[in-house]
CSV table of N, CA and C in Angstrom, one decimal:
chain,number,residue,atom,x,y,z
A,15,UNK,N,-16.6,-25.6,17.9
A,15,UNK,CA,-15.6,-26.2,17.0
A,15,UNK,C,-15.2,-27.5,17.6
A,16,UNK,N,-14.9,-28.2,17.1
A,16,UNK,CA,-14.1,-29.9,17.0
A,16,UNK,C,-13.1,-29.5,18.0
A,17,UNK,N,-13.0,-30.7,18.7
A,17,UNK,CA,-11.5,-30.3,19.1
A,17,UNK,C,-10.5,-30.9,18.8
A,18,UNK,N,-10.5,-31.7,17.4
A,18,UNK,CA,-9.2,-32.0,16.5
A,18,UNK,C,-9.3,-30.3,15.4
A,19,UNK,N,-9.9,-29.6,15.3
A,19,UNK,CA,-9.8,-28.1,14.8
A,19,UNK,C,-8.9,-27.3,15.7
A,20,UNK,N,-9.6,-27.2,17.1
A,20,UNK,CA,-9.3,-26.2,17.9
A,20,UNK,C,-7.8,-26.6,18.3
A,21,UNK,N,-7.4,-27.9,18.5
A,21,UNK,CA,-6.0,-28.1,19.1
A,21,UNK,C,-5.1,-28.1,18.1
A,22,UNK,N,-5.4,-27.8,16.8
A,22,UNK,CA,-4.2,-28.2,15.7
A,22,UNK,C,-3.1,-27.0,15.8
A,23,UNK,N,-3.1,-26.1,16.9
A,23,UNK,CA,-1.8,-25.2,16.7
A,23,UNK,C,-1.8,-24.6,17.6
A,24,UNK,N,-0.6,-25.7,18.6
A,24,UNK,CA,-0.3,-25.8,20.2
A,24,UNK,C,0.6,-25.7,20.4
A,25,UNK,N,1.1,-26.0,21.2
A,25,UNK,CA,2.8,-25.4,21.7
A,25,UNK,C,3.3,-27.1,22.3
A,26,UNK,N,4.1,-27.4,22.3
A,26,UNK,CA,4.9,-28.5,22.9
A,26,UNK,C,6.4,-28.0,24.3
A,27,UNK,N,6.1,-28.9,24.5
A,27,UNK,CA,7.1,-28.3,25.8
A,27,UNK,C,8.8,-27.5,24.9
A,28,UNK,N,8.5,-28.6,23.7
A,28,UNK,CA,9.9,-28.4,23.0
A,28,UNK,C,10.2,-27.4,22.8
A,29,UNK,N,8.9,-26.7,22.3
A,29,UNK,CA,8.5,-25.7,21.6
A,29,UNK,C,8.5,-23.9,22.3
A,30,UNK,N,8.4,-24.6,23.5
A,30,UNK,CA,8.4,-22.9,24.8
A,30,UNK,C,10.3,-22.9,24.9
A,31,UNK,N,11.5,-23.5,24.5
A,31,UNK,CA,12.5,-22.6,24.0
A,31,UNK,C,12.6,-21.6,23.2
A,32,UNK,N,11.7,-21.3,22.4
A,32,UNK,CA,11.7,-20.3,21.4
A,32,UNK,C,10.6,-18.9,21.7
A,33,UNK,N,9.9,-18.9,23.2
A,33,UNK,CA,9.7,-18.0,23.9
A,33,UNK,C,11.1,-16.9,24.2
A,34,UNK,N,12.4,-17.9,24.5
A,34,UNK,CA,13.7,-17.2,24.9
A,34,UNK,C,14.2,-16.3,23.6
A,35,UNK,N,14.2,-17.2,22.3
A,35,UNK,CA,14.9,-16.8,21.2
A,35,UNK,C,14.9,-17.8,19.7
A,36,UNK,N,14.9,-17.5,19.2
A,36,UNK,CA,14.7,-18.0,18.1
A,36,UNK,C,15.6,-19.0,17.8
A,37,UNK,N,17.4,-17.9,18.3
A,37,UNK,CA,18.6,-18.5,18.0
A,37,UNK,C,18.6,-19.5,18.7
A,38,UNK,N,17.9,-20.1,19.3
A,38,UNK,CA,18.3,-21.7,20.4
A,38,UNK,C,17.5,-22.4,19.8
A,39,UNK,N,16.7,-22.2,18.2
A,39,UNK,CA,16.3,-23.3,17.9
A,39,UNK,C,17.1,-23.6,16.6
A,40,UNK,N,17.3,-24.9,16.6
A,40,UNK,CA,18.7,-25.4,15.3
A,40,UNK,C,17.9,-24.9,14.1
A,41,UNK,N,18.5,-24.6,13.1
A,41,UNK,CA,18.1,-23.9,11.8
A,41,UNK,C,17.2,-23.9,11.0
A,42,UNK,N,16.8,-25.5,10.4
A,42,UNK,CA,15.5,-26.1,10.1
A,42,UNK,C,15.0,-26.6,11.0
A,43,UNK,N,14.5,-26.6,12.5
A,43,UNK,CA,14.0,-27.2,13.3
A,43,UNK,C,13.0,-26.3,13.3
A,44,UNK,N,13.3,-24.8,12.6
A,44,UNK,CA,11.8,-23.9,12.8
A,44,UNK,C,11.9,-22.8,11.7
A,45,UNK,N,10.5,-22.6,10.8
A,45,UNK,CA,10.3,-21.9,10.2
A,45,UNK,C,9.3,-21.2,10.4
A,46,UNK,N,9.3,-19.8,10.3
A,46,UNK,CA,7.9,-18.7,10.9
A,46,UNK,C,7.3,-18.9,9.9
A,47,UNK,N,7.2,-18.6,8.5
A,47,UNK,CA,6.1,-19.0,7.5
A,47,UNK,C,5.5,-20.1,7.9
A,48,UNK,N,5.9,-21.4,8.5
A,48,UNK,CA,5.0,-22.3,8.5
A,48,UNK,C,5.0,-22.8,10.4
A,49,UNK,N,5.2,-22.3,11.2
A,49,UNK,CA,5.4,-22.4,12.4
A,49,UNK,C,5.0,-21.3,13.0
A,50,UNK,N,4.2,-19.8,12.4
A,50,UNK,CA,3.8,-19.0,12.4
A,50,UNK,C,2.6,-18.4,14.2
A,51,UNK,N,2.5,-19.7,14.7
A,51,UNK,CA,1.6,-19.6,15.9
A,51,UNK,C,3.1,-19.7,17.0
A,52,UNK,N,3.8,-20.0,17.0
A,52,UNK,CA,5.1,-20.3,17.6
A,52,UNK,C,5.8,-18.9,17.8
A,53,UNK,N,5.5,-18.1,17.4
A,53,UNK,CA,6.6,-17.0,16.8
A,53,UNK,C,6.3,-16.2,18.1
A,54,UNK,N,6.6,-16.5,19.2
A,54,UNK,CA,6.6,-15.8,20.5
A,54,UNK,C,7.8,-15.4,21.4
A,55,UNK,N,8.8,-14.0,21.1
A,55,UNK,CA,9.8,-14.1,21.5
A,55,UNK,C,9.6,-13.3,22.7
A,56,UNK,N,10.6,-13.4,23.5
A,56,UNK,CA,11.0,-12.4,24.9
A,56,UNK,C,12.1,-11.7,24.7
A,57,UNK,N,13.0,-12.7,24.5
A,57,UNK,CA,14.3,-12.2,24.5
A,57,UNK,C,15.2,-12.4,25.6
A,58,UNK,N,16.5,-13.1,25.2
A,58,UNK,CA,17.8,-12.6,26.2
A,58,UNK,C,18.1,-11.7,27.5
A,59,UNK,N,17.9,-11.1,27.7
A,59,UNK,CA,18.0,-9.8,28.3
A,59,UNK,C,16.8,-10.0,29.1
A,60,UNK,N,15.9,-9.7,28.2
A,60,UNK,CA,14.2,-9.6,29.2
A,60,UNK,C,13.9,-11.2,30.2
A,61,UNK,N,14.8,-12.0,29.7
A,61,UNK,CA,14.3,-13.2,30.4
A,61,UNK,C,15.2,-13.0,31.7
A,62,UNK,N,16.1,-12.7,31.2
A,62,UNK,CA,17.2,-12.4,32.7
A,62,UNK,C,16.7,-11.3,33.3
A,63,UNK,N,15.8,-10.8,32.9
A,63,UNK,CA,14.9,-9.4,34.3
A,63,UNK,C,14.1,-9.9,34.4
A,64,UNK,N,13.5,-10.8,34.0
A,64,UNK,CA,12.3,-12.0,34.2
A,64,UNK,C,12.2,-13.0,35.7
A,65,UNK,N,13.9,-13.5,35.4
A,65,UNK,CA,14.7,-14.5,36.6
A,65,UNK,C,14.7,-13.7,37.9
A,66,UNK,N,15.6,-12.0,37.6
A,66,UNK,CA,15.6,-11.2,38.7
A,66,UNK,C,14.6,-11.2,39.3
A,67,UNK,N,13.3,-10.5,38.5
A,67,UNK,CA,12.4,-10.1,38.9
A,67,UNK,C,11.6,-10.8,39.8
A,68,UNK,N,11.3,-12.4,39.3
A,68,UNK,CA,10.7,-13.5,39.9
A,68,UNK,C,12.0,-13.7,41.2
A,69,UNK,N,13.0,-13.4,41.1
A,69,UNK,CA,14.0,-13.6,42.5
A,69,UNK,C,13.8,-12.9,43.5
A,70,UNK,N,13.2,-12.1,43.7
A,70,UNK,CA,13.2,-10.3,44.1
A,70,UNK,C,11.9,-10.0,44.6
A,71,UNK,N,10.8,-10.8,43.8
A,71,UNK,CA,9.5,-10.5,44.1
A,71,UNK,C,9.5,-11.1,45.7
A,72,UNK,N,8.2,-10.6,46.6
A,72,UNK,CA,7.4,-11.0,47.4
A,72,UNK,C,6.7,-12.5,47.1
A,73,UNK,N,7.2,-13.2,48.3
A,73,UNK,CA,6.6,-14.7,47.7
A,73,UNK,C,5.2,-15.1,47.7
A,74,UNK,N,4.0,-14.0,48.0
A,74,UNK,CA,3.1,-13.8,47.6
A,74,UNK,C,2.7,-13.8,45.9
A,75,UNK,N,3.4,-12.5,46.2
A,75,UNK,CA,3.5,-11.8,44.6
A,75,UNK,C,4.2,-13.3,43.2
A,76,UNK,N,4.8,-13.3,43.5
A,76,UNK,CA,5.9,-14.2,43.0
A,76,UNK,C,4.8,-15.2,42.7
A,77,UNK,N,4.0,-16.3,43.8
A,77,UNK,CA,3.5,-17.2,43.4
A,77,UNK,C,1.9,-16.7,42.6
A,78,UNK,N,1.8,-15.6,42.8
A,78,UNK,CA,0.6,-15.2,42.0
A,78,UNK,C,0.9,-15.4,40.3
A,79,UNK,N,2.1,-14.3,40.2
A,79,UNK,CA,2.3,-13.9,39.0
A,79,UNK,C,3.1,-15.3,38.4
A,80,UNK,N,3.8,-16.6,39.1
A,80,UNK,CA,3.5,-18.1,38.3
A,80,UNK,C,2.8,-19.1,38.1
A,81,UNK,N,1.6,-18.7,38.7
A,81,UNK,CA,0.5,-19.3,38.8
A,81,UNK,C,-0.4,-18.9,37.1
A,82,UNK,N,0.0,-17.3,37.1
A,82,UNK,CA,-0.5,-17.0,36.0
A,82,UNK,C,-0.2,-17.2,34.7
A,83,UNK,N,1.1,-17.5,34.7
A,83,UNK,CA,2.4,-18.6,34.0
A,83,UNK,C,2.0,-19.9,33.7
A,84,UNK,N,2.0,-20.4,35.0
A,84,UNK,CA,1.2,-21.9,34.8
A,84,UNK,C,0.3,-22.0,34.3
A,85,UNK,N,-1.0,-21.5,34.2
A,85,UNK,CA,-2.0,-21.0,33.6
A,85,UNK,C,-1.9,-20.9,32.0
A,86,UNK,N,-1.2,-20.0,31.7
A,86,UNK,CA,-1.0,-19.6,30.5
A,86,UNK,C,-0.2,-21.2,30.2
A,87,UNK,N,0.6,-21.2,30.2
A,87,UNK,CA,1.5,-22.8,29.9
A,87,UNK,C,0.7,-23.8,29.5
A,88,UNK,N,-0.5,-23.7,30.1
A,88,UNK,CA,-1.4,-24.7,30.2
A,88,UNK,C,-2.4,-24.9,28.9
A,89,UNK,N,-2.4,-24.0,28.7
A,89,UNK,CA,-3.8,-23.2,27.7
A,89,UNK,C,-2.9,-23.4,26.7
A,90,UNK,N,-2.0,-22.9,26.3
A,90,UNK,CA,-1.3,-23.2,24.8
A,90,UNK,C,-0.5,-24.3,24.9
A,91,UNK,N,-0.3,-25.3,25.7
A,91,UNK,CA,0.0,-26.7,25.2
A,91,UNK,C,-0.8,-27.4,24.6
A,92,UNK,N,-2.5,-27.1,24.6
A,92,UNK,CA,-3.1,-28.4,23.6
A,92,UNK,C,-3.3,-29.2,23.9
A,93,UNK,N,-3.1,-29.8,22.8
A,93,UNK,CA,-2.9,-31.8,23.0
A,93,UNK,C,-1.8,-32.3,23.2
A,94,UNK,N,-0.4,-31.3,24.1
A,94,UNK,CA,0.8,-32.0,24.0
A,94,UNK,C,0.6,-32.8,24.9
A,95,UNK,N,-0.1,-33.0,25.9
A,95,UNK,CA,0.0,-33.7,27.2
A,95,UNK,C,-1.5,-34.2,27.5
A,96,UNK,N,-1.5,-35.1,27.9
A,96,UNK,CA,-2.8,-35.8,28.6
A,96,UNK,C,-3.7,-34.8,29.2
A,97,UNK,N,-3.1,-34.0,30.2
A,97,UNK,CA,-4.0,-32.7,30.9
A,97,UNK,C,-4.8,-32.2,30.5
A,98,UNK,N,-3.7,-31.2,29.4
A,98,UNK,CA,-4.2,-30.2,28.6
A,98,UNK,C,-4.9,-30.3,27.6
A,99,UNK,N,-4.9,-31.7,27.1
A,99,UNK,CA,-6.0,-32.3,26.1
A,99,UNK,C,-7.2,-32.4,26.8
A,100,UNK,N,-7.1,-32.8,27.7
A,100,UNK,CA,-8.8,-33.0,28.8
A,100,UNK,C,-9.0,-31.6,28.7
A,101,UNK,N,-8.4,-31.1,28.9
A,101,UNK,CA,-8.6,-29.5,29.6
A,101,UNK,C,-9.7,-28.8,28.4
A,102,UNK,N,-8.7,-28.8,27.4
A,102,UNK,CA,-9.3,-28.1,26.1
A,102,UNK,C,-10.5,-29.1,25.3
A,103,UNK,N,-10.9,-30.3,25.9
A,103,UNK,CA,-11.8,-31.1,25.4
A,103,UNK,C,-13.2,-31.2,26.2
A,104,UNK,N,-12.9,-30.9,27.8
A,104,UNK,CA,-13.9,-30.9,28.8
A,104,UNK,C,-14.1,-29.7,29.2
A,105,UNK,N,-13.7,-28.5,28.7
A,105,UNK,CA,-14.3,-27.1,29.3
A,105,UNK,C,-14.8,-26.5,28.5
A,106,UNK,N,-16.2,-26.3,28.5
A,106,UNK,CA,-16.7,-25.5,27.6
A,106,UNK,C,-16.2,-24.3,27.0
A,107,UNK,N,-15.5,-23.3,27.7
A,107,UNK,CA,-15.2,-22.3,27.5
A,107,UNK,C,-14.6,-22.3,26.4
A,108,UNK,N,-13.6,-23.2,26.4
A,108,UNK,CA,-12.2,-23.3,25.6
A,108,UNK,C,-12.6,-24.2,23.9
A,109,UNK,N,-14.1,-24.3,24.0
A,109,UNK,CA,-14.6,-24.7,22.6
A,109,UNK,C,-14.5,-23.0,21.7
A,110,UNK,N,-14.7,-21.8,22.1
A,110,UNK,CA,-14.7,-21.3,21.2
A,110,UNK,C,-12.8,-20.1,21.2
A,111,UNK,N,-12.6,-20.9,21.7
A,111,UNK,CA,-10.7,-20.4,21.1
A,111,UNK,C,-10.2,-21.0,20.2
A,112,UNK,N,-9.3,-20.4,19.4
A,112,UNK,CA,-9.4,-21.5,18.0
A,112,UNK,C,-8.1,-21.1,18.1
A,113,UNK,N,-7.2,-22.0,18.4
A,113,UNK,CA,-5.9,-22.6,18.5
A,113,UNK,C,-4.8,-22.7,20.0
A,114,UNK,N,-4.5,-23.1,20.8
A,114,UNK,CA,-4.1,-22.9,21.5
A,114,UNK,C,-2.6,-22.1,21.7
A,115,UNK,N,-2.1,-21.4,20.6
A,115,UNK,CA,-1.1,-20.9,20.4
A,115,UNK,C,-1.4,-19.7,20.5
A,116,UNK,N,-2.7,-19.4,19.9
A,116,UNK,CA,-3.0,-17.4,20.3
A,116,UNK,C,-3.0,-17.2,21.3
A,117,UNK,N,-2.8,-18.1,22.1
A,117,UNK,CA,-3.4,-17.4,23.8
A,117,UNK,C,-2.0,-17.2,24.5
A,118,UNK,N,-0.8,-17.1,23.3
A,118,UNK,CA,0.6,-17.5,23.9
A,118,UNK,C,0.9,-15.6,24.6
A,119,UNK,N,-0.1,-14.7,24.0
A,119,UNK,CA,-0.1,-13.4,24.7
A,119,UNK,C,-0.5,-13.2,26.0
A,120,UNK,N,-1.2,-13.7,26.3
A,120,UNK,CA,-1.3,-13.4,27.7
A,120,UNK,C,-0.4,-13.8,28.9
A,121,UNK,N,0.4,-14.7,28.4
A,121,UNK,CA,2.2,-14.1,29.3
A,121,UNK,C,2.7,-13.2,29.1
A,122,UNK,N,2.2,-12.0,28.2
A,122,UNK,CA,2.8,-10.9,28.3
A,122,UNK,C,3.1,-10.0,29.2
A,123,UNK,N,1.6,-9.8,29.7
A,123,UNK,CA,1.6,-8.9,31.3
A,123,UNK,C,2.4,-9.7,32.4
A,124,UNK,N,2.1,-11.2,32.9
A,124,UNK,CA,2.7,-11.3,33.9
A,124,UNK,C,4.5,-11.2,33.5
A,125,UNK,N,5.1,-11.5,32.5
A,125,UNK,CA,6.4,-11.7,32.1
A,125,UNK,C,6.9,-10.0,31.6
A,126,UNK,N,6.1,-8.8,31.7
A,126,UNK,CA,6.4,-8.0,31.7
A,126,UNK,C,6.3,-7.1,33.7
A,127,UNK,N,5.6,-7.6,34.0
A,127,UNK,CA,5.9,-7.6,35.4
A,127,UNK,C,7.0,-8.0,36.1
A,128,UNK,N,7.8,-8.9,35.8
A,128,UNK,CA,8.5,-10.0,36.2
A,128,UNK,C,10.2,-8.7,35.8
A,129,UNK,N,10.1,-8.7,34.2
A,129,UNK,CA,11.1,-7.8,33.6
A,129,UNK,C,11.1,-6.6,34.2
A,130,UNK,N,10.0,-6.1,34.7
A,130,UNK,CA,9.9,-4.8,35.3
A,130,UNK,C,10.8,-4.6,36.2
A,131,UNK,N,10.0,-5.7,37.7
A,131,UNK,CA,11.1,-5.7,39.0
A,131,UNK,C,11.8,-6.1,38.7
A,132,UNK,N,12.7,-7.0,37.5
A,132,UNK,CA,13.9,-7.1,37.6
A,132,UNK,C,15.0,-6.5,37.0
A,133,UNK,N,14.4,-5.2,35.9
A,133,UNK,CA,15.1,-4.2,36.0
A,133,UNK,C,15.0,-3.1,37.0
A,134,UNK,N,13.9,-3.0,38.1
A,134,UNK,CA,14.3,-2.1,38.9
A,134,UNK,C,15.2,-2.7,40.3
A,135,UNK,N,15.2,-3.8,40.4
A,135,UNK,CA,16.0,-3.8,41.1
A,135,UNK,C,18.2,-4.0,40.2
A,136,UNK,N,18.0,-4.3,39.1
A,136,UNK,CA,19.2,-4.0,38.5
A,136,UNK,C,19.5,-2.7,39.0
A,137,UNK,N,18.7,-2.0,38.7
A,137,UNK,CA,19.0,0.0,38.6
A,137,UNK,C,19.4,0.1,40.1
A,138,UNK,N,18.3,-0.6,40.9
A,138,UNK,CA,18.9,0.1,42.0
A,138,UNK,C,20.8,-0.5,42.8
A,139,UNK,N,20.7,-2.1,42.2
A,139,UNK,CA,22.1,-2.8,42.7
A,139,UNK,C,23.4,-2.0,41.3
A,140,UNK,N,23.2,-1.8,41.1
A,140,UNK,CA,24.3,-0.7,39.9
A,140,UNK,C,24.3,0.2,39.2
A,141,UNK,N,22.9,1.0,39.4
A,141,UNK,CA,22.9,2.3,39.4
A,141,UNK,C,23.1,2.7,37.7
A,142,UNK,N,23.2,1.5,36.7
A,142,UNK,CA,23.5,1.6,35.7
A,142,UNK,C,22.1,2.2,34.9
A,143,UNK,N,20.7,1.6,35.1
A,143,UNK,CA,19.7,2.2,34.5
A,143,UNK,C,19.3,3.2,34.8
């Protein structure tokens, strides 16, 4: 594929606020029917077991699992940035992914790792979970 095809549905830096929640984007500034590759939430809550988690972690562990972050970050920006335009224009690989916004799943695992240890260590400082 072209890679004015492959990059037409990327993510912008502006755009990774609405990873957190929907509600922090102003009202018309976003619609899922037509903004439909964007539609990647976490949530409130899970982002704050997210923060813990990454606080908490082994600074091994830690820089692994932001690296994997970084990574991912990278891959669904696109053409927002100089980089990531080279990136997705000079690596073969990334000729046959067709948009850079589907790949916005694979922060799943590491950002569910992250929520993990930062709800177990909640449980264990308050006993509440």
């Amino acid at each position: 594929m072209e890679a004015a095809e492959t990059l037409r549905f990327g993510y912008s830096f502006r755009d990774l606020v609405q990873w957190i929640s929907p509600a922090l984007v102003s009202g018309s500034a976003f619609n899922p029917a037509v903004d439909w590759w964007k539609c990647s939430y976490i949530g409130f809550a899970a982002i704050g077991a997210c923060a813990l988690g990454l606080f908490h972690l082994p600074r091994r562990r830690a820089a692994a699992v932001g690296t994997l972050l970084a990574v991912v970050l990278v891959l669904i920006l696109g053409d927002s940035t100089a980089l990531t335009q080279a990136l997705w224009e000079h690596f073969p690989a990334l000729r046959y992914i067709r948009y850079p916004g589907n790949l916005s799943y694979l922060a799943v695992l590491p950002l569910s790792l992250l929520a993990a240890t930062g709800l177990e260590r909640f449980n264990r400082r308050s006993g509440l979970l």
